[in-house]
Amino acid sequence: MDFCSVLPEELVLSYILPYLSIVDLAECKLVSTRWLEMVRRYYKSLKELDLTPWDFMVTEDYLVNIIMHGQLLRIIRLSKCWRASTATAVFLVANTCSRLQVLHISHCGSLTDQAVEDVARKCKELKEVDMSSCYKITDAAMCSLADHAKNLEELYVSSVYGVTDFGVSQLSFKGLSLKTLDVSYCFRVSDKGLVGILKRPQETNLLKSLRIKGCAKITDPFIQQLWQAGVEVNNMF
């Protein structure tokens, strides 16, 4: 008798599958119908998915196969998983993972404004988004987050050259209470885009950390005003 076929299912789910790589999990699905169902059940139990260690290996099909069972996922990390982070995959994330709170999808050139809007509209508990170095992203994505992601606390858009003063200004104008904002190397962002932070009432201005390295249009006098308002400004690294 095959030893694998008699292992208790709960043992497999709790003490075997969580320690396997994505390659091993894919192979487990091929062992038998029983193992295929156990892997699927394992996917359904996941609250956090981090595929960044296998960024160069993860494909759209592999990611979709996990996400379609990931109704409980709250944290998804896909930074540099550019082969997997397609419009189809992100659309599925938006429509399946309604309880999503953290999405890291930086360095994924296929990420679009529409994909960000899908996530912002459907994932009402979203608190943290990192889409740094996603070159297709523009102010449209910023507006979508400002309009729909009302619980957003941390936003990272470093080196997203399509982000301008208008997109950044919407974060304050639409009432978003961010605690951390990274616009490093967004060279089209200036004092004008961030002035809304200073105009908000003290009790509603929750921003504590602002990263602006490489933003040459943000002036020293304005940085001084931010410091005086209690915002920690990082323009060095």
GROMACS .gro file of C-alpha atoms in nm:
model
  237
    1MET     CA    1   0.000   0.000   0.000
    2ASP     CA    2   0.123   0.352  -0.086
    3PHE     CA    3   0.231   0.522   0.237
    4CYS     CA    4   0.107   0.861   0.113
    5SER     CA    5  -0.243   0.728   0.060
    6VAL     CA    6  -0.292   0.639   0.428
    7LEU     CA    7  -0.166   0.962   0.584
    8PRO     CA    8  -0.442   1.136   0.782
    9GLU     CA    9  -0.572   1.435   0.591
   10GLU     CA   10  -0.537   1.678   0.882
   11LEU     CA   11  -0.173   1.577   0.924
   12VAL     CA   12  -0.107   1.652   0.559
   13LEU     CA   13  -0.287   1.987   0.574
   14SER     CA   14  -0.123   2.106   0.897
   15TYR     CA   15   0.227   1.958   0.895
   16ILE     CA   16   0.323   1.877   0.537
   17LEU     CA   17   0.172   2.108   0.278
   18PRO     CA   18   0.259   2.436   0.458
   19TYR     CA   19   0.629   2.350   0.437
   20LEU     CA   20   0.640   2.262   0.067
   21SER     CA   21   0.754   2.488  -0.216
   22ILE     CA   22   0.525   2.581  -0.502
   23VAL     CA   23   0.699   2.318  -0.714
   24ASP     CA   24   0.635   2.048  -0.455
   25LEU     CA   25   0.271   2.151  -0.420
   26ALA     CA   26   0.224   2.128  -0.795
   27GLU     CA   27   0.371   1.778  -0.791
   28CYS     CA   28   0.151   1.673  -0.499
   29LYS     CA   29  -0.155   1.751  -0.707
   30LEU     CA   30  -0.043   1.490  -0.958
   31VAL     CA   31  -0.009   1.206  -0.706
   32SER     CA   32  -0.377   1.116  -0.695
   33THR     CA   33  -0.726   1.262  -0.686
   34ARG     CA   34  -0.710   1.254  -0.305
   35TRP     CA   35  -0.391   1.460  -0.300
   36LEU     CA   36  -0.535   1.702  -0.555
   37GLU     CA   37  -0.831   1.764  -0.325
   38MET     CA   38  -0.605   1.805  -0.020
   39VAL     CA   39  -0.396   2.068  -0.198
   40ARG     CA   40  -0.712   2.251  -0.299
   41ARG     CA   41  -0.838   2.235   0.059
   42TYR     CA   42  -0.504   2.373   0.175
   43TYR     CA   43  -0.540   2.666  -0.067
   44LYS     CA   44  -0.887   2.733   0.073
   45SER     CA   45  -0.744   2.764   0.424
   46LEU     CA   46  -0.475   3.019   0.333
   47LYS     CA   47  -0.491   3.367   0.482
   48GLU     CA   48  -0.151   3.476   0.351
   49LEU     CA   49   0.009   3.401   0.015
   50ASP     CA   50   0.371   3.502  -0.048
   51LEU     CA   51   0.508   3.397  -0.387
   52THR     CA   52   0.799   3.642  -0.397
   53PRO     CA   53   1.065   3.375  -0.325
   54TRP     CA   54   0.964   3.209  -0.655
   55ASP     CA   55   0.902   3.525  -0.855
   56PHE     CA   56   1.074   3.396  -1.169
   57MET     CA   57   0.883   3.067  -1.162
   58VAL     CA   58   0.525   3.171  -1.090
   59THR     CA   59   0.299   3.180  -1.394
   60GLU     CA   60  -0.050   3.318  -1.442
   61ASP     CA   61  -0.199   2.967  -1.448
   62TYR     CA   62  -0.034   2.875  -1.119
   63LEU     CA   63  -0.150   3.192  -0.946
   64VAL     CA   64  -0.504   3.162  -1.081
   65ASN     CA   65  -0.522   2.803  -0.959
   66ILE     CA   66  -0.451   2.924  -0.605
   67ILE     CA   67  -0.659   3.241  -0.608
   68MET     CA   68  -0.972   3.066  -0.731
   69HIS     CA   69  -0.975   2.881  -0.396
   70GLY     CA   70  -0.848   3.175  -0.186
   71GLN     CA   71  -1.162   3.330  -0.043
   72LEU     CA   72  -0.994   3.369   0.298
   73LEU     CA   73  -0.678   3.541   0.173
   74ARG     CA   74  -0.597   3.864   0.355
   75ILE     CA   75  -0.236   3.913   0.246
   76ILE     CA   76  -0.101   3.858  -0.106
   77ARG     CA   77   0.262   3.928  -0.192
   78LEU     CA   78   0.347   3.910  -0.564
   79SER     CA   79   0.632   4.158  -0.597
   80LYS     CA   80   0.843   4.082  -0.906
   81CYS     CA   81   0.605   3.800  -1.006
   82TRP     CA   82   0.555   3.973  -1.339
   83ARG     CA   83   0.464   3.657  -1.529
   84ALA     CA   84   0.177   3.586  -1.293
   85SER     CA   85   0.040   3.933  -1.222
   86THR     CA   86  -0.168   3.967  -1.536
   87ALA     CA   87  -0.499   4.149  -1.577
   88THR     CA   88  -0.680   3.815  -1.555
   89ALA     CA   89  -0.509   3.716  -1.231
   90VAL     CA   90  -0.561   4.052  -1.060
   91PHE     CA   91  -0.925   4.060  -1.171
   92LEU     CA   92  -0.968   3.720  -1.007
   93VAL     CA   93  -0.804   3.851  -0.689
   94ALA     CA   94  -1.052   4.139  -0.682
   95ASN     CA   95  -1.353   3.915  -0.730
   96THR     CA   96  -1.244   3.627  -0.505
   97CYS     CA   97  -1.049   3.778  -0.217
   98SER     CA   98  -1.305   4.021  -0.077
   99ARG     CA   99  -1.131   4.024   0.264
  100LEU     CA  100  -0.793   4.126   0.120
  101GLN     CA  101  -0.602   4.374   0.336
  102VAL     CA  102  -0.248   4.375   0.193
  103LEU     CA  103  -0.147   4.359  -0.174
  104HIS     CA  104   0.220   4.382  -0.274
  105ILE     CA  105   0.255   4.372  -0.650
  106SER     CA  106   0.558   4.593  -0.718
  107HIS     CA  107   0.786   4.554  -1.022
  108CYS     CA  108   0.504   4.400  -1.224
  109GLY     CA  109   0.492   4.578  -1.557
  110SER     CA  110   0.160   4.427  -1.657
  111LEU     CA  111  -0.034   4.586  -1.369
  112THR     CA  112  -0.288   4.834  -1.507
  113ASP     CA  113  -0.505   5.114  -1.374
  114GLN     CA  114  -0.814   4.903  -1.440
  115ALA     CA  115  -0.674   4.616  -1.233
  116VAL     CA  116  -0.611   4.851  -0.941
  117GLU     CA  117  -0.964   4.988  -0.974
  118ASP     CA  118  -1.106   4.634  -0.966
  119VAL     CA  119  -0.923   4.563  -0.640
  120ALA     CA  120  -1.014   4.900  -0.486
  121ARG     CA  121  -1.383   4.853  -0.565
  122LYS     CA  122  -1.416   4.494  -0.446
  123CYS     CA  123  -1.172   4.470  -0.154
  124LYS     CA  124  -1.324   4.706   0.102
  125GLU     CA  125  -1.083   4.606   0.382
  126LEU     CA  126  -0.772   4.701   0.183
  127LYS     CA  127  -0.513   4.864   0.410
  128GLU     CA  128  -0.178   4.839   0.232
  129VAL     CA  129  -0.085   4.853  -0.137
  130ASP     CA  130   0.262   4.843  -0.292
  131MET     CA  131   0.271   4.901  -0.668
  132SER     CA  132   0.616   5.055  -0.689
  133SER     CA  133   0.790   5.038  -1.027
  134CYS     CA  134   0.471   4.939  -1.210
  135TYR     CA  135   0.524   5.153  -1.517
  136LYS     CA  136   0.170   5.133  -1.659
  137ILE     CA  137   0.014   5.287  -1.348
  138THR     CA  138  -0.110   5.647  -1.373
  139ASP     CA  139  -0.318   5.894  -1.176
  140ALA     CA  140  -0.626   5.690  -1.269
  141ALA     CA  141  -0.518   5.418  -1.023
  142MET     CA  142  -0.457   5.678  -0.753
  143CYS     CA  143  -0.806   5.819  -0.806
  144SER     CA  144  -0.958   5.471  -0.782
  145LEU     CA  145  -0.788   5.411  -0.449
  146ALA     CA  146  -0.894   5.755  -0.326
  147ASP     CA  147  -1.254   5.688  -0.427
  148HIS     CA  148  -1.296   5.332  -0.304
  149ALA     CA  149  -1.017   5.220  -0.065
  150LYS     CA  150  -1.131   5.422   0.234
  151ASN     CA  151  -0.943   5.204   0.484
  152LEU     CA  152  -0.607   5.238   0.308
  153GLU     CA  153  -0.326   5.317   0.553
  154GLU     CA  154  -0.009   5.253   0.351
  155LEU     CA  155   0.056   5.325  -0.016
  156TYR     CA  156   0.384   5.273  -0.202
  157VAL     CA  157   0.417   5.408  -0.557
  158SER     CA  158   0.792   5.465  -0.574
  159SER     CA  159   0.922   5.505  -0.931
  160VAL     CA  160   0.573   5.512  -1.082
  161TYR     CA  161   0.632   5.787  -1.336
  162GLY     CA  162   0.267   5.819  -1.434
  163VAL     CA  163   0.177   5.953  -1.091
  164THR     CA  164   0.148   6.333  -1.081
  165ASP     CA  165   0.036   6.603  -0.843
  166PHE     CA  166  -0.326   6.544  -0.941
  167GLY     CA  167  -0.323   6.176  -0.841
  168VAL     CA  168  -0.148   6.243  -0.511
  169SER     CA  169  -0.377   6.536  -0.426
  170GLN     CA  170  -0.682   6.310  -0.458
  171LEU     CA  171  -0.566   6.104  -0.161
  172SER     CA  172  -0.626   6.399   0.069
  173PHE     CA  173  -0.911   6.558  -0.125
  174LYS     CA  174  -1.122   6.239  -0.112
  175GLY     CA  175  -1.066   6.199   0.262
  176LEU     CA  176  -0.815   5.913   0.263
  177SER     CA  177  -0.632   5.897   0.598
  178LEU     CA  178  -0.298   5.742   0.503
  179LYS     CA  179  -0.032   5.680   0.764
  180THR     CA  180   0.250   5.602   0.518
  181LEU     CA  181   0.299   5.733   0.163
  182ASP     CA  182   0.597   5.661  -0.062
  183VAL     CA  183   0.625   5.873  -0.378
  184SER     CA  184   1.002   5.843  -0.412
  185TYR     CA  185   1.125   5.909  -0.767
  186CYS     CA  186   0.780   6.022  -0.879
  187PHE     CA  187   0.947   6.322  -1.041
  188ARG     CA  188   0.617   6.485  -1.143
  189VAL     CA  189   0.509   6.525  -0.779
  190SER     CA  190   0.568   6.867  -0.621
  191ASP     CA  191   0.457   7.076  -0.322
  192LYS     CA  192   0.125   7.130  -0.499
  193GLY     CA  193   0.030   6.764  -0.486
  194LEU     CA  194   0.101   6.729  -0.115
  195VAL     CA  195  -0.030   7.058   0.014
  196GLY     CA  196  -0.365   6.898   0.092
  197ILE     CA  197  -0.196   6.711   0.377
  198LEU     CA  198  -0.123   7.039   0.551
  199LYS     CA  199  -0.472   7.177   0.492
  200ARG     CA  200  -0.653   6.889   0.661
  201PRO     CA  201  -0.763   6.933   1.023
  202GLN     CA  202  -0.505   6.803   1.268
  203GLU     CA  203  -0.740   6.536   1.403
  204THR     CA  204  -0.801   6.387   1.055
  205ASN     CA  205  -0.444   6.406   0.929
  206LEU     CA  206  -0.298   6.066   1.022
  207LEU     CA  207   0.005   6.075   0.788
  208LYS     CA  208   0.320   5.994   0.986
  209SER     CA  209   0.571   5.887   0.721
  210LEU     CA  210   0.637   6.038   0.377
  211ARG     CA  211   0.911   5.920   0.144
  212ILE     CA  212   1.008   6.164  -0.129
  213LYS     CA  213   1.362   6.077  -0.240
  214GLY     CA  214   1.419   6.188  -0.597
  215CYS     CA  215   1.126   6.432  -0.595
  216ALA     CA  216   1.320   6.746  -0.693
  217LYS     CA  217   1.005   6.959  -0.718
  218ILE     CA  218   0.932   6.925  -0.347
  219THR     CA  219   1.103   7.223  -0.187
  220ASP     CA  220   1.292   7.251   0.140
  221PRO     CA  221   1.052   7.510   0.288
  222PHE     CA  222   0.760   7.275   0.221
  223ILE     CA  223   0.947   6.984   0.380
  224GLN     CA  224   0.998   7.203   0.686
  225GLN     CA  225   0.623   7.264   0.703
  226LEU     CA  226   0.559   6.891   0.687
  227TRP     CA  227   0.801   6.830   0.973
  228GLN     CA  228   0.626   7.098   1.179
  229ALA     CA  229   0.295   6.924   1.110
  230GLY     CA  230   0.431   6.601   1.260
  231VAL     CA  231   0.508   6.420   0.933
  232GLU     CA  232   0.837   6.230   0.924
  233VAL     CA  233   0.985   6.311   0.582
  234ASN     CA  234   1.245   6.080   0.436
  235ASN     CA  235   1.423   6.229   0.134
  236MET     CA  236   1.753   6.047   0.178
  237PHE     CA  237   1.688   5.678   0.107
   0.00000   0.00000   0.00000
